[in-house]
XYZ file of C-alpha atoms in Angstrom:
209
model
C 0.000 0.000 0.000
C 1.148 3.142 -0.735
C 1.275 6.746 1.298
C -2.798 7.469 0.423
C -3.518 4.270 2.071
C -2.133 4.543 4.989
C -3.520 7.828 5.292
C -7.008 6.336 4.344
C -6.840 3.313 7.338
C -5.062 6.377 9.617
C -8.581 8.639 9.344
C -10.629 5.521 9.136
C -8.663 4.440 12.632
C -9.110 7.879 14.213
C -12.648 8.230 13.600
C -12.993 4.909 14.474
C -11.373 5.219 17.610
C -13.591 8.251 18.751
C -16.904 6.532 17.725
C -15.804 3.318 19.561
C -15.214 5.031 22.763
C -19.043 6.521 22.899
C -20.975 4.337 21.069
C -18.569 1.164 19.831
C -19.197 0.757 16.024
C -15.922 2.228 14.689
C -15.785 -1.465 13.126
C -18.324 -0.628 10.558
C -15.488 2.148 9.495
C -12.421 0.497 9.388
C -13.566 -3.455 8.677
C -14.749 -2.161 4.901
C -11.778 0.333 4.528
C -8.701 -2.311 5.015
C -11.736 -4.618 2.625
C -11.465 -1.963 0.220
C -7.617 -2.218 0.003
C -7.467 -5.458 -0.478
C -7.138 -7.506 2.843
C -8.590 -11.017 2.999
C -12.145 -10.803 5.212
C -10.547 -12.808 8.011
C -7.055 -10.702 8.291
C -9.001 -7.315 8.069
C -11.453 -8.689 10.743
C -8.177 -9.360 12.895
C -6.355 -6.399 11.820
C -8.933 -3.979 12.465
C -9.687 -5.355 15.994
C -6.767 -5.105 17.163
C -6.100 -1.768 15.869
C -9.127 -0.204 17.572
C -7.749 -1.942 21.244
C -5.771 1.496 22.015
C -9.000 3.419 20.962
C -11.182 1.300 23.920
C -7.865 1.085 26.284
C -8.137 5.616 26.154
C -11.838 5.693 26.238
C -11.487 4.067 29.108
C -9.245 6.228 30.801
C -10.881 9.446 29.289
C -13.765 8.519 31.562
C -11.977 6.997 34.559
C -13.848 9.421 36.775
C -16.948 7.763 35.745
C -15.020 4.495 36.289
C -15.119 5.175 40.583
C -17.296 3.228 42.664
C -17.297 0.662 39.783
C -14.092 -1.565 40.724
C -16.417 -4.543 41.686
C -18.369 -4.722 38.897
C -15.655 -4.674 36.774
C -13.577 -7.110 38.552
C -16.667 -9.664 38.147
C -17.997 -9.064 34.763
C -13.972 -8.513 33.418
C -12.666 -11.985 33.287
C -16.127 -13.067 31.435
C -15.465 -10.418 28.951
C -12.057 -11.514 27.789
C -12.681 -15.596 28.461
C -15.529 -14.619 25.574
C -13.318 -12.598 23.412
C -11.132 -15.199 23.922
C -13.669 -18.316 22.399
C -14.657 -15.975 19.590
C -11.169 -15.493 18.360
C -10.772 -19.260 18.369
C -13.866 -19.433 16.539
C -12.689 -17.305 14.166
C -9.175 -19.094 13.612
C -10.399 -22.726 13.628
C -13.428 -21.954 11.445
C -12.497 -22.298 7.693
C -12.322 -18.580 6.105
C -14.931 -19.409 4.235
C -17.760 -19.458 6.989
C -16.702 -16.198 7.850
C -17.033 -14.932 4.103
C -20.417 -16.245 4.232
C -21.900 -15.037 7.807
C -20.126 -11.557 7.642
C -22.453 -9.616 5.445
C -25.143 -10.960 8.054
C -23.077 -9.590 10.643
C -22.725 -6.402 9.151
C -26.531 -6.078 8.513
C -27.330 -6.936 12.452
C -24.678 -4.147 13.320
C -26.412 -1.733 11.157
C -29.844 -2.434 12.964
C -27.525 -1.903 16.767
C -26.607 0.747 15.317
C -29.596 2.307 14.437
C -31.597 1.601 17.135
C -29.060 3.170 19.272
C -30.866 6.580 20.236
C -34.364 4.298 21.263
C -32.174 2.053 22.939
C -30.618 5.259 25.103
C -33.770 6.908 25.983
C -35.948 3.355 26.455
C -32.966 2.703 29.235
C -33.054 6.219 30.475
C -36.953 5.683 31.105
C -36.566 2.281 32.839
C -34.302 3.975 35.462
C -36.300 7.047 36.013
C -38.942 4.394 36.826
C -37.027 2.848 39.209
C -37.440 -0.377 36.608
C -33.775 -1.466 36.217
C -33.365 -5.427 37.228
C -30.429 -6.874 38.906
C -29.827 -10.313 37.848
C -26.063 -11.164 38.467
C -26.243 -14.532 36.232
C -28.086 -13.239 33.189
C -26.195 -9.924 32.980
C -22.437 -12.092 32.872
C -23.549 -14.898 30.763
C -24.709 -11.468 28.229
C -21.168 -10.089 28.901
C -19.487 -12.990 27.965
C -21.445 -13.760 25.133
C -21.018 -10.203 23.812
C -17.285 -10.389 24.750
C -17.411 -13.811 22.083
C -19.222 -11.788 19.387
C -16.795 -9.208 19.497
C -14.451 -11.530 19.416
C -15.518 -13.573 16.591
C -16.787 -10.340 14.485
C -16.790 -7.027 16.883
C -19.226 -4.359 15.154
C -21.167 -2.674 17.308
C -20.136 -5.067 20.723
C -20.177 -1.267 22.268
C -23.757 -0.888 21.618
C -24.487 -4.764 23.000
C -22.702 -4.165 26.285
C -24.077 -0.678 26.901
C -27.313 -2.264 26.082
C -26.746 -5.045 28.673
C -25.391 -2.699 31.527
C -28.233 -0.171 31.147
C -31.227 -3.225 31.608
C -29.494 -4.581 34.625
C -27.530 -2.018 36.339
C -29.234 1.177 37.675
C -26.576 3.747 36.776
C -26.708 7.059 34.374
C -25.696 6.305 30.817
C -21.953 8.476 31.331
C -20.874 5.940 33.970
C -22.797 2.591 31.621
C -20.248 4.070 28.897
C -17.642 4.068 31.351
C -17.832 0.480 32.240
C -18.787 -0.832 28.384
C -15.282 0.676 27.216
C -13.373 -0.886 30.119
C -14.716 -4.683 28.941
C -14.901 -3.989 25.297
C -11.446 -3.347 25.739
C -10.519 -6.232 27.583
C -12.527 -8.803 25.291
C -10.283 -6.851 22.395
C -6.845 -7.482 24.532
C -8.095 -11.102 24.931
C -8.869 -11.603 21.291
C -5.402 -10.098 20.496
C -3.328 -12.508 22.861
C -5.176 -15.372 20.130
C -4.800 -13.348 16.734
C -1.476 -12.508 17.778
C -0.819 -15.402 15.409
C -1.682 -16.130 12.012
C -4.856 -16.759 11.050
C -3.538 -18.997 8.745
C -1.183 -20.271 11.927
C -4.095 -22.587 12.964
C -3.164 -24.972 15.985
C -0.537 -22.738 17.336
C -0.293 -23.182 21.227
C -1.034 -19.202 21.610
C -4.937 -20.543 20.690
């Protein structure tokens, strides 16, 4: 690639970055970008993830004063997020290429409709905890962390809007301090999925998956 590439993924990656860190669909950005270049579906899927794990990593810290009082939380719904980043990124190194060729346009479309349902989503949560109508459940809420942590590790598009949409049903907090927590385990799912695509996808069986 040449100098107007890179300077194509570079504003693709910073705009992506910013997105990710208040909503989390920078992916529909930069996935189609590095597709546009030329990348194979499966090494732009890794490529692009792990490019946007710096993006989460300073969300997170942009809002660390949203992040006090939630050190528990995070500590319990954490490790779920990155074992399920972890088993996507398996998936999506043991599955043939193929498979992913076929179910990413599918993908795509269902990150679209996250996407776009965004705003309803915000204000439908907003309502349930002016209500007073946000549930606690401890077991539902983790096994939806971890299996958002395994989309986004598998695919990744719009896992930001998933987890905010998970934290808002079941925890009773404003949406600054939701966004807070959904960069700090998007980002962690994304580190998780890195230590796996840190090898070849074509390195199948290596010991680092």
């Amino acid at each position: 690639m040449g100098p107007a590439e890179w300077l194509a993924i570079l504003a693709a990656g910073v705009g992506a970055g910013g997105i990710d860190a208040i909503v989390g669909s920078g992916t529909l950005i930069t996935f189609p970008t590095l597709l546009a270049f030329g990348l194979p579906p499966v090494v732009a899927n890794v490529s692009n993830n792990i490019g946007l794990v710096p993006g989460n990593i300073s969300g997170a810290v942009g809002y660390r004063r949203e992040l006090a009082g939630q050190r528990g939380l995070l500590a319990r719904l954490g490790p779920l997020a990155a074992v399920g980043g972890l088993a996507g990124a398996v998936l999506l190194l043991w599955l043939p290429a193929a498979a992913f060729r076929l179910i990413v346009p599918v993908l795509i479309l269902i990150s679209c409709g996250l996407v776009l349902i965004d705003p309803r989503l915000g204000a439908w949560l907003a309502a349930q905890r002016e209500g007073g109508r946000a549930r606690h459940s401890s077991l539902v809420l983790g096994a939806g962390i971890f299996l958002s942590g395994a989309y986004g590790g598998y695919f990744g598009a719009a896992q930001g809007v998933l987890v905010i949409g998970l934290l808002g049903i079941f925890l009773n907090e404003n949406l600054q301090h939701v966004d807070a927590a959904k960069n700090v385990l998007v980002a962690t799912s994304m580190a998780s999925r890195h230590w796996c695509s840190s090898c070849s996808p074509t390195s199948r069986g290596s010991p680092c998956c």
